[in-house]
Structure formats: structure tokens, C-alpha cells
Coordinates of C-alpha atoms and ligand atoms in Angstrom, one line a residue:
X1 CA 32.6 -20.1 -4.2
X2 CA 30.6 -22.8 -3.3
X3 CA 28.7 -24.7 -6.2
X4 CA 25.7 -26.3 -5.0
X5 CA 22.5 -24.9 -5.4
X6 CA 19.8 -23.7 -3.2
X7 CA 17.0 -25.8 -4.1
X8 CA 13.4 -23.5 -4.6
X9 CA 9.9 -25.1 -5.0
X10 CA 7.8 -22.4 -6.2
X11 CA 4.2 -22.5 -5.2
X12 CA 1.6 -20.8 -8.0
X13 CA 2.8 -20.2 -11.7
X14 CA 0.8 -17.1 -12.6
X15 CA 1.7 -13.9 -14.0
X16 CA 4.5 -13.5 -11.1
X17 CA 5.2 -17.4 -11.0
X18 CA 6.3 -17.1 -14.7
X19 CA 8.1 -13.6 -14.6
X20 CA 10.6 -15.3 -11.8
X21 CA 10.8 -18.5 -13.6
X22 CA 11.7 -16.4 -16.8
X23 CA 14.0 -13.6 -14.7
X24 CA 15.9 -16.7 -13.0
X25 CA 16.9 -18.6 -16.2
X26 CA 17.7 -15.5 -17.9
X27 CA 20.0 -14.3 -15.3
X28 CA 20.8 -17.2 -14.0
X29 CA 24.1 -16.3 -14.6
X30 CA 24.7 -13.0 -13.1
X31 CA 22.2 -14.3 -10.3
X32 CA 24.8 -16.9 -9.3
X33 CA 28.0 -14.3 -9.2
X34 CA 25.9 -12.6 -6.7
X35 CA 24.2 -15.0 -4.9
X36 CA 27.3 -16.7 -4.3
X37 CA 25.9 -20.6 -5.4
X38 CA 23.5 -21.1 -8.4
X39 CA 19.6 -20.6 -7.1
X40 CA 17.6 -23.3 -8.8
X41 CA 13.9 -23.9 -9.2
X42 CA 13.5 -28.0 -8.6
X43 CA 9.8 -27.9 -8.4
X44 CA 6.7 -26.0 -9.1
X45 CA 3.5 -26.8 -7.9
X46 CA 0.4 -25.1 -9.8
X47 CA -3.8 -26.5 -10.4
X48 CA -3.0 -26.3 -13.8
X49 CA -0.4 -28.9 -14.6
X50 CA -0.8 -27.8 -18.5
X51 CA 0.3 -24.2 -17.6
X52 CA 3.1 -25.8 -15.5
X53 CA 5.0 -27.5 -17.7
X54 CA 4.2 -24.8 -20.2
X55 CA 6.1 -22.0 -18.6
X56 CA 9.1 -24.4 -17.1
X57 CA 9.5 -26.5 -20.4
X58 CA 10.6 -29.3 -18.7
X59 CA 13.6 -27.6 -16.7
X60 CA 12.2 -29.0 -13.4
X61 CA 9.7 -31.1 -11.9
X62 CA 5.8 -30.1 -11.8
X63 CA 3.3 -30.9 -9.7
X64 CA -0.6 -30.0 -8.3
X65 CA 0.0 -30.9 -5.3
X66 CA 1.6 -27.9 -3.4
X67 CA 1.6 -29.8 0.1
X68 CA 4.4 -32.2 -1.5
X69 CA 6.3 -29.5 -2.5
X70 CA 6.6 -27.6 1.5
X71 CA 7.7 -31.6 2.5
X72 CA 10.1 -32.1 0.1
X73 CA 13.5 -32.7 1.5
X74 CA 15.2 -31.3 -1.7
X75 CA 13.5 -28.4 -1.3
X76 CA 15.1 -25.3 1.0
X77 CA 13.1 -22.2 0.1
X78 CA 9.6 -22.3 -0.6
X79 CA 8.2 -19.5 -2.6
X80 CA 4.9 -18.7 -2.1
X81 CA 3.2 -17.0 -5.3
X82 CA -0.7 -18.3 -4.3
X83 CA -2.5 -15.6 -2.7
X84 CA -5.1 -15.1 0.0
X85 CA -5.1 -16.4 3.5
X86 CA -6.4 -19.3 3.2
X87 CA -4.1 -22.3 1.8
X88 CA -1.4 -20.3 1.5
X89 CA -1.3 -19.7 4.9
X90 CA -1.9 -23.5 5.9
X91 CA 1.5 -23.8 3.0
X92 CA 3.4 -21.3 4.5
X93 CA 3.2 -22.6 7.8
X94 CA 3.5 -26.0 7.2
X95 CA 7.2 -25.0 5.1
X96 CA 7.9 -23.2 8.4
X97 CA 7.5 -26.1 10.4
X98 CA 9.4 -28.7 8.4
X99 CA 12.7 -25.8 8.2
X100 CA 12.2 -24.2 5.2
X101 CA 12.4 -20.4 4.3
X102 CA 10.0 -19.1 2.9
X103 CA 10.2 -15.9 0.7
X104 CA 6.1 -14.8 -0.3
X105 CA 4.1 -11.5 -2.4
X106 CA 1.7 -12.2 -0.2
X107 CA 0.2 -8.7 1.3
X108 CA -3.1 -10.0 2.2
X109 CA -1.6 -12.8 4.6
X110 CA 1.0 -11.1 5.7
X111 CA -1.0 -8.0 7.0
X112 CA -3.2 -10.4 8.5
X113 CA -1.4 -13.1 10.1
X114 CA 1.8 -11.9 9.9
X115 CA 2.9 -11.7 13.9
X116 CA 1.4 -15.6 13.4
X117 CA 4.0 -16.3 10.7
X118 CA 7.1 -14.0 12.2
X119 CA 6.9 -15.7 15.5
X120 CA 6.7 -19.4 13.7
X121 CA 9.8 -18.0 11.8
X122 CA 11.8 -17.3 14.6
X123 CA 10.7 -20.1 16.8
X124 CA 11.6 -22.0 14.0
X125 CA 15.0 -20.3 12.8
X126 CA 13.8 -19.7 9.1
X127 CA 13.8 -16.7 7.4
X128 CA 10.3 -15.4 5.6
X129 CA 11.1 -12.8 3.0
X130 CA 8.9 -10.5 1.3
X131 CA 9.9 -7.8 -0.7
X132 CA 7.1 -8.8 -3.3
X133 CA 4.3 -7.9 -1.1
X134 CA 4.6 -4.2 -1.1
X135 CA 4.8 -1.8 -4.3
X136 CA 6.3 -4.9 -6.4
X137 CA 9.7 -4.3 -7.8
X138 CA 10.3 -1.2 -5.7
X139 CA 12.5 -2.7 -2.7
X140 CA 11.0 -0.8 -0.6
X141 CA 11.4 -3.2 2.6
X142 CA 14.5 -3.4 2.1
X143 CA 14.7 0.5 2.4
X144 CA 12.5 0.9 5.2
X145 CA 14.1 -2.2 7.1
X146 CA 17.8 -1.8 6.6
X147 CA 19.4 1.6 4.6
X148 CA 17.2 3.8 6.5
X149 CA 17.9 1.7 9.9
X150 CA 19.6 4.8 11.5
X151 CA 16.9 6.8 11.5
X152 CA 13.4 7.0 13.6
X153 CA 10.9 7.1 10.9
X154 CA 8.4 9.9 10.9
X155 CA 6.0 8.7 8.7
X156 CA 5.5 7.1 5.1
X157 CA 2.8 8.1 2.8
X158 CA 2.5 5.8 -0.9
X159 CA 0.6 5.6 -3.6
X160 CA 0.8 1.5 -3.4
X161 CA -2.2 0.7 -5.6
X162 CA -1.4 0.8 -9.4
X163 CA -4.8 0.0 -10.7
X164 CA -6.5 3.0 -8.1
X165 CA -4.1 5.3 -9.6
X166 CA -4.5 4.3 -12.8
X167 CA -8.2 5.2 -12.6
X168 CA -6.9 8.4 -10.6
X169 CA -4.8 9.9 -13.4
X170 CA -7.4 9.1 -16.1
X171 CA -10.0 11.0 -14.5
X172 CA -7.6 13.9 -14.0
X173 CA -6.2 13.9 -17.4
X174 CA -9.1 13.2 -19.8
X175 CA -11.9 14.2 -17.6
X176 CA -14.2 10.4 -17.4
X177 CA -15.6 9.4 -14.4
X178 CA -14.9 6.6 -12.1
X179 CA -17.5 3.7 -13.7
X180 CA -15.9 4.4 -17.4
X181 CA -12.3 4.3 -16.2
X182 CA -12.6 1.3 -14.4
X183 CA -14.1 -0.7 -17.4
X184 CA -10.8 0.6 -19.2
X185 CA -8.6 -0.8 -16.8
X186 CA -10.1 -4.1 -16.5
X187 CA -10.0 -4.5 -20.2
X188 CA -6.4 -3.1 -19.9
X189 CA -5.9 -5.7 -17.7
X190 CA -4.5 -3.8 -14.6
X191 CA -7.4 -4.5 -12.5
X192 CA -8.8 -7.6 -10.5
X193 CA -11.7 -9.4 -12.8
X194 CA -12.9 -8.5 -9.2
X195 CA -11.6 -5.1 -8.3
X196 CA -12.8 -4.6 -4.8
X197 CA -9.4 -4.9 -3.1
X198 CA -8.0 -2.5 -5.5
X199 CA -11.0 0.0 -5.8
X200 CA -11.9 -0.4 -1.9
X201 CA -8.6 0.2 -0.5
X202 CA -8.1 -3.4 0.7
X203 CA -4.7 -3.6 -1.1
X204 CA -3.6 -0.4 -0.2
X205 CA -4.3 -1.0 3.5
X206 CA -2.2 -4.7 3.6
X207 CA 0.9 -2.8 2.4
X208 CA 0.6 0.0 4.4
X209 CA 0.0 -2.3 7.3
X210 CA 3.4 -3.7 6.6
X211 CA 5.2 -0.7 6.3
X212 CA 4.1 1.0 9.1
X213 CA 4.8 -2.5 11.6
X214 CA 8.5 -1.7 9.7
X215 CA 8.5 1.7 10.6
X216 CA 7.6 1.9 14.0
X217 CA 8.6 -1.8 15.4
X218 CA 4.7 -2.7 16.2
X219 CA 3.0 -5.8 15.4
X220 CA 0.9 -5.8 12.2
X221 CA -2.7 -4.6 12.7
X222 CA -4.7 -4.5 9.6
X223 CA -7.9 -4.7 11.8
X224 CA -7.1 -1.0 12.7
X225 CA -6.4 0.4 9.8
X226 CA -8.8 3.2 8.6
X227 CA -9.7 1.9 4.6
X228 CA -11.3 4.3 2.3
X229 CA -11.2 3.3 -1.3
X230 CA -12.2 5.6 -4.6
X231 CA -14.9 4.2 -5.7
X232 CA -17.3 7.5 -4.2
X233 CA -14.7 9.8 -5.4
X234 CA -16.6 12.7 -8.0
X235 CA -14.7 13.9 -11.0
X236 CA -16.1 17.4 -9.9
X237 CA -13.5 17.1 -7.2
X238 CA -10.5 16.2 -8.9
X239 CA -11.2 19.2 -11.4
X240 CA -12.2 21.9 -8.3
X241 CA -8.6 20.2 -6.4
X242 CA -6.7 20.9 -9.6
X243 CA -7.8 24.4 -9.5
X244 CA -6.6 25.0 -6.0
X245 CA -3.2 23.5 -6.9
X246 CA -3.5 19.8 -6.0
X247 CA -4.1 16.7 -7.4
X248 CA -6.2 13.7 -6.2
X249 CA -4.1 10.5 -5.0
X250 CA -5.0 7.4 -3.2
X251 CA -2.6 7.3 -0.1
X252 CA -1.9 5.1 2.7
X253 CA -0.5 6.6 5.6
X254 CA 0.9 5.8 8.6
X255 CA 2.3 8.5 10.8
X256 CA 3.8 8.0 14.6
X257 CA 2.4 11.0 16.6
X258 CA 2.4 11.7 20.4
X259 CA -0.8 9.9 21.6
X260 CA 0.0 6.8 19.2
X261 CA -0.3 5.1 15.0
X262 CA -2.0 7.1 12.6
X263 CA -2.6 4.1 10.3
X264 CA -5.1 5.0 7.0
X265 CA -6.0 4.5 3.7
X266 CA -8.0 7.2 1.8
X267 CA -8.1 9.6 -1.5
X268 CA -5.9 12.3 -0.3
X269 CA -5.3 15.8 -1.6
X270 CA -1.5 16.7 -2.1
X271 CA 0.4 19.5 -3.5
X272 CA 0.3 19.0 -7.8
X273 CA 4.2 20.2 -7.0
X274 CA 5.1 17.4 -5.3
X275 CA 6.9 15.1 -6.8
X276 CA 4.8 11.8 -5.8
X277 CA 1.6 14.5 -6.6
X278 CA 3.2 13.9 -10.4
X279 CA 3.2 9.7 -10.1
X280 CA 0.7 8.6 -12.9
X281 CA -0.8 5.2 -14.5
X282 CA 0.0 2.1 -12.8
X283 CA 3.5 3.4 -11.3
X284 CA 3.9 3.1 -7.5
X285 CA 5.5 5.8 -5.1
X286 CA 6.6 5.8 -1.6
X287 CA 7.7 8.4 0.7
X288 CA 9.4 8.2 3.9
X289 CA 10.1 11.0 6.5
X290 CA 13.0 9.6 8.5
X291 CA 14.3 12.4 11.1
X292 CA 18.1 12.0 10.2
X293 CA 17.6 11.4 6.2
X294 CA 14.8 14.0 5.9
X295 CA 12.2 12.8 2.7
X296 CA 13.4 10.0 0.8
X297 CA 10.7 8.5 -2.4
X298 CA 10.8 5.5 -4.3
X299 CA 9.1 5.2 -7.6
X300 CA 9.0 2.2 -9.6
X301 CA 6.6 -0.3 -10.8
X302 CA 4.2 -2.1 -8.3
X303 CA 2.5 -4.6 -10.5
X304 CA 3.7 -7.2 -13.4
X305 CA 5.3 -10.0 -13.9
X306 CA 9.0 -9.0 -14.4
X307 CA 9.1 -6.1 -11.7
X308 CA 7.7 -8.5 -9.3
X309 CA 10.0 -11.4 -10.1
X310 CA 12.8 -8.3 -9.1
X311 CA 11.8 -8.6 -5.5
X312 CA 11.1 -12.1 -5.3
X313 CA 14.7 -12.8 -6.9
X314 CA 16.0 -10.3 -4.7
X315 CA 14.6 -12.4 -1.6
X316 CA 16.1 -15.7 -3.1
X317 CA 19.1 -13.6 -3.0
X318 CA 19.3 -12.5 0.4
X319 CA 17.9 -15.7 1.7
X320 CA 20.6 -17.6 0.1
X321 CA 23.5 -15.5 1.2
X322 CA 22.0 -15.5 4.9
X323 CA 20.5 -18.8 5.2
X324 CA 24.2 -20.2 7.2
X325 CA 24.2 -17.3 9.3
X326 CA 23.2 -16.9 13.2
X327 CA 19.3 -17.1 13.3
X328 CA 19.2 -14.6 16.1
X329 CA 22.0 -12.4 14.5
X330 CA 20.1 -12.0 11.3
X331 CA 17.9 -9.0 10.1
X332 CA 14.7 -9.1 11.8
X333 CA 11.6 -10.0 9.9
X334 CA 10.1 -7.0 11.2
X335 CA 13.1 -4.5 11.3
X336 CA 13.1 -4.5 15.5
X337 CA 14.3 -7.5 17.3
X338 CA 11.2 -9.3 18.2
X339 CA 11.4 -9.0 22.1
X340 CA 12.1 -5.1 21.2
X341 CA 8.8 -4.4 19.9
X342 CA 7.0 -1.1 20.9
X343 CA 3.4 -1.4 21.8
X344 CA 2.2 1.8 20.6
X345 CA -1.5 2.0 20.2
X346 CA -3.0 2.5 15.9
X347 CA -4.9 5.8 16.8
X348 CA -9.0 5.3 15.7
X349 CA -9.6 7.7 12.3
X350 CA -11.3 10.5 14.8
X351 CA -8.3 11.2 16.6
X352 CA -6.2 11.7 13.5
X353 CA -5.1 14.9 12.4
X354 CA -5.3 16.4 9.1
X355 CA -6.5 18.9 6.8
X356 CA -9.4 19.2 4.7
X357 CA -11.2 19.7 1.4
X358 CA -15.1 20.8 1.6
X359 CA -17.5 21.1 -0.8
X360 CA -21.0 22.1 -0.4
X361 CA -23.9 22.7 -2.3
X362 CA -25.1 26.0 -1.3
X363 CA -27.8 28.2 -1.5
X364 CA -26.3 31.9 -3.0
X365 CA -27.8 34.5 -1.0
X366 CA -26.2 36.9 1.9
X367 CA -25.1 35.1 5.0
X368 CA -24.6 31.5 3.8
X369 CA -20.9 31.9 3.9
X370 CA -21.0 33.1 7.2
X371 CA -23.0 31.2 8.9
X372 CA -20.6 27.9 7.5
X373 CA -17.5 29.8 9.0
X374 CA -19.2 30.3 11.8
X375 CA -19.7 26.5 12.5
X376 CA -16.3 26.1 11.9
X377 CA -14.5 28.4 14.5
X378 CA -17.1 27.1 16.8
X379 CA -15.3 23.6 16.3
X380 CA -11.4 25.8 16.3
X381 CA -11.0 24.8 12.5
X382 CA -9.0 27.3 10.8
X383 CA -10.2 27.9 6.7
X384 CA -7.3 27.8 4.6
X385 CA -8.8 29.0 1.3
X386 CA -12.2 29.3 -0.3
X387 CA -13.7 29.4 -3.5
X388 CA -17.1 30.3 -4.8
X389 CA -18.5 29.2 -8.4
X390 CA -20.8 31.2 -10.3
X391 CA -24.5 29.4 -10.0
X392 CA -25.5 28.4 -13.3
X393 CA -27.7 30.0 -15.4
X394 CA -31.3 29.7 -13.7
X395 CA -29.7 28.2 -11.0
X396 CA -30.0 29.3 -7.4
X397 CA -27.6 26.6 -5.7
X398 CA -23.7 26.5 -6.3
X399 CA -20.7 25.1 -5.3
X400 CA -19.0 26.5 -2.4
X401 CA -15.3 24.7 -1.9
X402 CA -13.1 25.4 1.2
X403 CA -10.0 23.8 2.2
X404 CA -9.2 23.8 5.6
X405 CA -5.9 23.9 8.5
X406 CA -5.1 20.9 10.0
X407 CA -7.5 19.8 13.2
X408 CA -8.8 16.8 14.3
X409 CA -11.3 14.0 12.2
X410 CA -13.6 14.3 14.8
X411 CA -13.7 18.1 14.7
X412 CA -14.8 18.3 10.9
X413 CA -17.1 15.6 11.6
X414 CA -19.3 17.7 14.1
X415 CA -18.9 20.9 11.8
X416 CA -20.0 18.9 9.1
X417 CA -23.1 17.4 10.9
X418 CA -24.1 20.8 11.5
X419 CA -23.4 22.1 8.2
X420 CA -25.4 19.8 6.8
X421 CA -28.7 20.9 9.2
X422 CA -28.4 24.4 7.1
X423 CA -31.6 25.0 5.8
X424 CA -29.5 26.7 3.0
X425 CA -27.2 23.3 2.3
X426 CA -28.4 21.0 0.1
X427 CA -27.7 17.4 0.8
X428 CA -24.6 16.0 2.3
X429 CA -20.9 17.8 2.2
X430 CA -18.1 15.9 0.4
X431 CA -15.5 15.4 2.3
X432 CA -11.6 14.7 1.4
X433 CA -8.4 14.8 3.7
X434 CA -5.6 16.7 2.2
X435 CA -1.4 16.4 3.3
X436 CA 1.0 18.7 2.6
X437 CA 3.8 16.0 2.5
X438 CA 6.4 19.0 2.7
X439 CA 8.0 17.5 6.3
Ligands
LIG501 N1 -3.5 -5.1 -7.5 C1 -2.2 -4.5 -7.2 C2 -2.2 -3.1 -7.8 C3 -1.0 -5.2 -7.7 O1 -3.1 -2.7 -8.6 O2 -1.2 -2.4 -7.5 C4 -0.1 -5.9 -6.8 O3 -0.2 -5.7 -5.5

């Protein structure tokens, strides 16, 4: 066994930053036996120098200047732990360009530029690992991308957002709405001082992104991806969903179907006996339909500093063992071999197919009902199930909920315009997309 080490400069010593600093000299032993040669943090480039030499304890250099760090000739792996596209993507590039391997958590650049970086990779020879960026410790790339290589993937569907489903299973279980639940989490500290990528969908979206360019050997195309978030989603809904058997999850999606990419981020109803249906707090979940495997689901945990650490360790790992092998004979970044990639087209949300969960405000008098169902076989959607609630006392609206069979976005759209020019419907109808997730 080779003895010397694989030099790392590790860019950003945060909450991830620390946990593989920490992870690294704890295991550094067992890390080693597997690696094969001792994996050593020489320098660690962070704004605040204080919190630097904090955390290392003066175990290796520090440093606020992060450009030194992707020129540094001791250095052979760069580990990216900044965030954002913007000088983390100028960093990342520039480690590229002077040979180094990069291994990042960085979902938002990677959904983004990604076929930049990839293709400055492989010009380049360097690896670019990142295990990190999607559902934290759960190595879920490395499932997609190598154990489940034999098969042609059918489609994944994850909850990949810890703090959205955080939210999601407080609703459910103690009945608050959104704006209470979210204060609770962001005293909890599980969501973003600003939560818009979390709330929005934005986070979701980058990871599913990722997965599905894994999946289906296409290029990464955030720009097409259909993002819904939760921050619109009624408690009323959850409770009516649970009452019809399901339960309320935020999904991202992405789903290889004849005519091209379903690609999608959105609340999502799913069967309460599902397994991932049963994935609550800040836990993460993934599912993947591969035709030869059948359902496969990882569940872990998709946020913090230690389960993130896992993955980025896990990249050191593999980057280490690797780094003397054949640049054209190693795993492709992107699963396919670049010049192999397919260039099947991310389907726009109308043409996606799905079912559905309706609810209306409704007048209660003879005909209402039919006149609704009506609409809908004019547009060939099928009702699945329907319930009625008693109005309330004095009342002479009420809540009419209907899921539907599967049919197409823009079908449901056009019913639901309609619909909604009943004299006898008040205001707009809510509308959710509900998957079965059985095959
Ligand atoms: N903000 C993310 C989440 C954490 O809530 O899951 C890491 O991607």
C-alpha cells in the first residue's frame, strides 16, 4: 500500500466543511485502509479565517483566499463546499483547468452548468464527483450511475427536500398550516434564513435535474424542468387526501415516456401505503423503477453535517482509488459515455401525463355534479372517486373532491377552465397531481 497522501484543499468551512473535516480525522484511520493511501486535508480556504482555524485547530493551513487554494501545486482534489453559481463556478473551473479533481455538493451549479463543467472534466482528464449534491448522505448517484447500470431506468420519483417535507409531515400530523410550520423549521434550523429554494421547489428541481441526466444519458436541463413548490398548498387538502388514502409529498420526477423527458417538481399525491408515502421530518427518499431490478428506494438523511460529510468522503474515496486510472476508461461523470448521450427532448408540463386531485367549491343543488362530469368526459378524463362534504350549517356551498384516471396536463387544464365558468362554482379549483408509484 502506497503511503503518500492525496492532498485536498477544501473550499468553504460551514456546516458540511466542518462535518468532513471532523468525519476525516475521526476515521482517518479506517478511511486510509480503504482508500488505499491516507486522504489528507492541506488547506482550507473560508471568509472567515476565525472559523477556519477554529474548526481545523491548526491541523493544516488556512486561508481567505480560495483562488490560492485551486493553484496550489500541493493540492490534487479540490473540494468545493461554497455554494451558488457564481464563484464557485469561476473555482471549480479554474481547479479544472490547472488538473485538479474536483469532488462538490453543489446542486445549484451542477444542474446549471453542469454539461459546462463535465465537458471541462473530460477535456481535461479530471474527475468531478458529487455524491453530496443530491439527498446528502444517501449515495444515491452512485446507485443510479453504477449498481443499477444494467438496467434502463424507468423513472425516479424523491422526496429530495428535507425542509419541504418537514413542513409536509407537520401539517399532516398536527393539523398547522403552511406559514406556522415554516416559522418552526426556521427556528429549528432546517430551513434557509431564506427559504425560497426549499419552499419554491428550486432545490428539489437541481437534484432531480441531476438524476434524471443519470437516468436517461441526457444533458442536464434545469431550464426545462416544471418547478412547483408548497408554499400554495391548503391544509384542507392534506386532511381531504388523507381521507381518500393518501398523503401529501413534495416529489420530483422524472419519467422517460415515448414522446420524450417528463422532468417536474410538484406536491404530489401518493398512496399513504407506500413506503416513501410513510417518509417523514427531514428524512429523504428516492425511488427508482429500473426495468430489470423492478422498484428499488433509498432512505436516508439529505441534510447535516455528518451525513453530508458521508458522500463527500465517499467521493475523496473514489477519486483517490481512481485518480491513476485511464481517463477515458473511468466511470462517466454522467453515467453514459459522453459521445453516447441520447438527445431525448424534457416533455413541456402539458404534455405530461398524470392523475389528479380536484377540489371545488360548489353550490349543493341538483345537477351541479353532473354538469362537472360532464366537462370532464368531454375532455376523455376518467373520475376515479368522488366525495361530497356535508355544507355547513347555514351554508349553501361545499366541498366537492374528485380524484381523477390518468390523462394529459393539458386535458385537466381545459376541463378546469370550464369548470371554473360554472355559475354554480365558486372561485378557482385546486388542483394537485397524484402517482400511484406502484410500477
Ligand atoms: N436545503 C436542503 C434540504 C438541504 O432542505 O433538503 C440540502 O440540499
Amino acid at each position: 500500500m502506497s503511503i503518500k497522501p492525496i492532498n485536498v484543499g477544501l473550499l468553504g468551512i460551514g456546516t458540511v466543511g466542518g462535518g468532513t473535516f471532523t468525519v476525516l480525522q475521526r476515521n482517518a484511520e479506517e478511511i486510509t485502509r480503504r482508500a488505499g493511501r491516507p486522504i489528507r486535508i492541506t488547506v482550507v480556504a473560508d471568509r472567515n479565517l476565525d472559523l477556519a482555524k477554529k474548526v481545523t485547530g491548526g491541523a493544516c493551513r488556512v486561508t481567505d483566499d480560495a483562488f490560492s487554494v485551486v493553484s496550489d501545486p500541493e493540492v490534487d482534489i479540490v473540494v468545493e463546499l461554497i455554494g451558488g453559481y457564481g464563484v464557485a463556478k469561476e473555482l471549480v473551473l479554474k481547479a479544472i483547468s490547472n488538473g485538479k479533481h474536483v469532488v462538490t455538493a453543489n446542486k445549484a451549479l451542477l444542474a446549471t452548468h453542469g454539461n459546462e463543467i463535465f465537458k471541462a472534466a473530460q477535456d481535461k482528464g479530471v474527475m468531478v464527483a458529487f455524491e453530496a449534491a443530491v439527498a446528502g448522505g444517501i449515495p444515491i448517484i452512485k446507485a443510479v450511475r453504477e449498481g443499477l447500470t444494467a438496467n434502463r431506468i424507468e423513472w425516479i420519483a424523491g422526496i429530495i427536500n428535507g425542509t419541504t417535507n418537514f413542513i409536509l409531515s407537520e401539517m399532516r400530523d398536527k393539523g398547522l398550516s403552511f406559514d406556522t410550520v415554516l416559522k418552526e423549521a426556521q427556528r429549528l434550523g432546517y430551513a434557509e434564513a431564506d427559504p425560497t429554494f426549499d419552499i419554491e421547489g428550486v432545490d428539489a428541481a437541481h437534484k432531480i435535474t441531476i438524476l434524471s441526466a443519470l437516468a436517461f444519458g441526457i444533458p442536464m436541463q434545469f431550464d426545462k424542468a416544471h418547478v412547483e413548490g408548497i408554499s400554495k398548498l391548503d391544509a384542507a387538502d392534506i386532511k381531504y387526501a388523507e381521507q381518500l388514502g393518501y398523503r401529501i409529498k413534495l416529489l420530483g420526477i422524472t419519467k422517460r415516456t415515448p414522446e420524450g423527458v417528463e422532468l417536474r417538481v410538484h406536491p404530489t399525491l401518493i398512496p399513504s401505503k407506500r413506503l416513501i408515502a410513510n417518509v417523514e421530518g427531514a428524512m429523504n427518499a428516492v425511488l427508482v423503477q429500473g426495468d430489470a431490478v423492478g422498484a428499488t428506494l433509498y432512505y436516508g438523511k439529505g441534510a447535516g453535517a455528518e451525513p453530508t460529510a458521508s458522500a463527500v468522503i465517499a467521493d475523496l474515496v473514489d477519486v483517490t482509488r481512481m485518480q491513476t486510472s485511464d481517463p477515458e476508461n473511468r466511470v462517466p461523470h454522467l453515467a453514459f459515455q459522453p459521445d453516447a448521450m441520447a438527445d431525448l427532448k424534457i416533455l413541456p408540463m402539458d404534455e405530461v401525463t398524470t392523475s389528479y386531485y380536484l377540489r371545488l367549491r360548489v353550490q349543493d343543488k341538483p345537477g351541479v355534479l353532473a354538469d362537472i362530469t360532464r366537462i370532464l368526459a368531454d375532455e376523455q378524463i376518467s373520475i376515479d372517486a368522488v366525495i361530497q362534504k356535508e355544507p355547513g350549517e347555514g351554508e349553501e356551498q361545499t366541498d366537492l373532491i374528485m380524484l381523477t384516471h390518468q390523462t394529459r396536463e393539458k386535458r385537466i387544464n381545459a376541463a378546469i377552465a370550464k369548470i371554473e365558468a360554472l355559475g354554480v362554482v365558486a372561485g378557482k379549483v385546486t388542483k394537485l397531481r397524484l402517482e400511484e408509484l406502484g410500477k
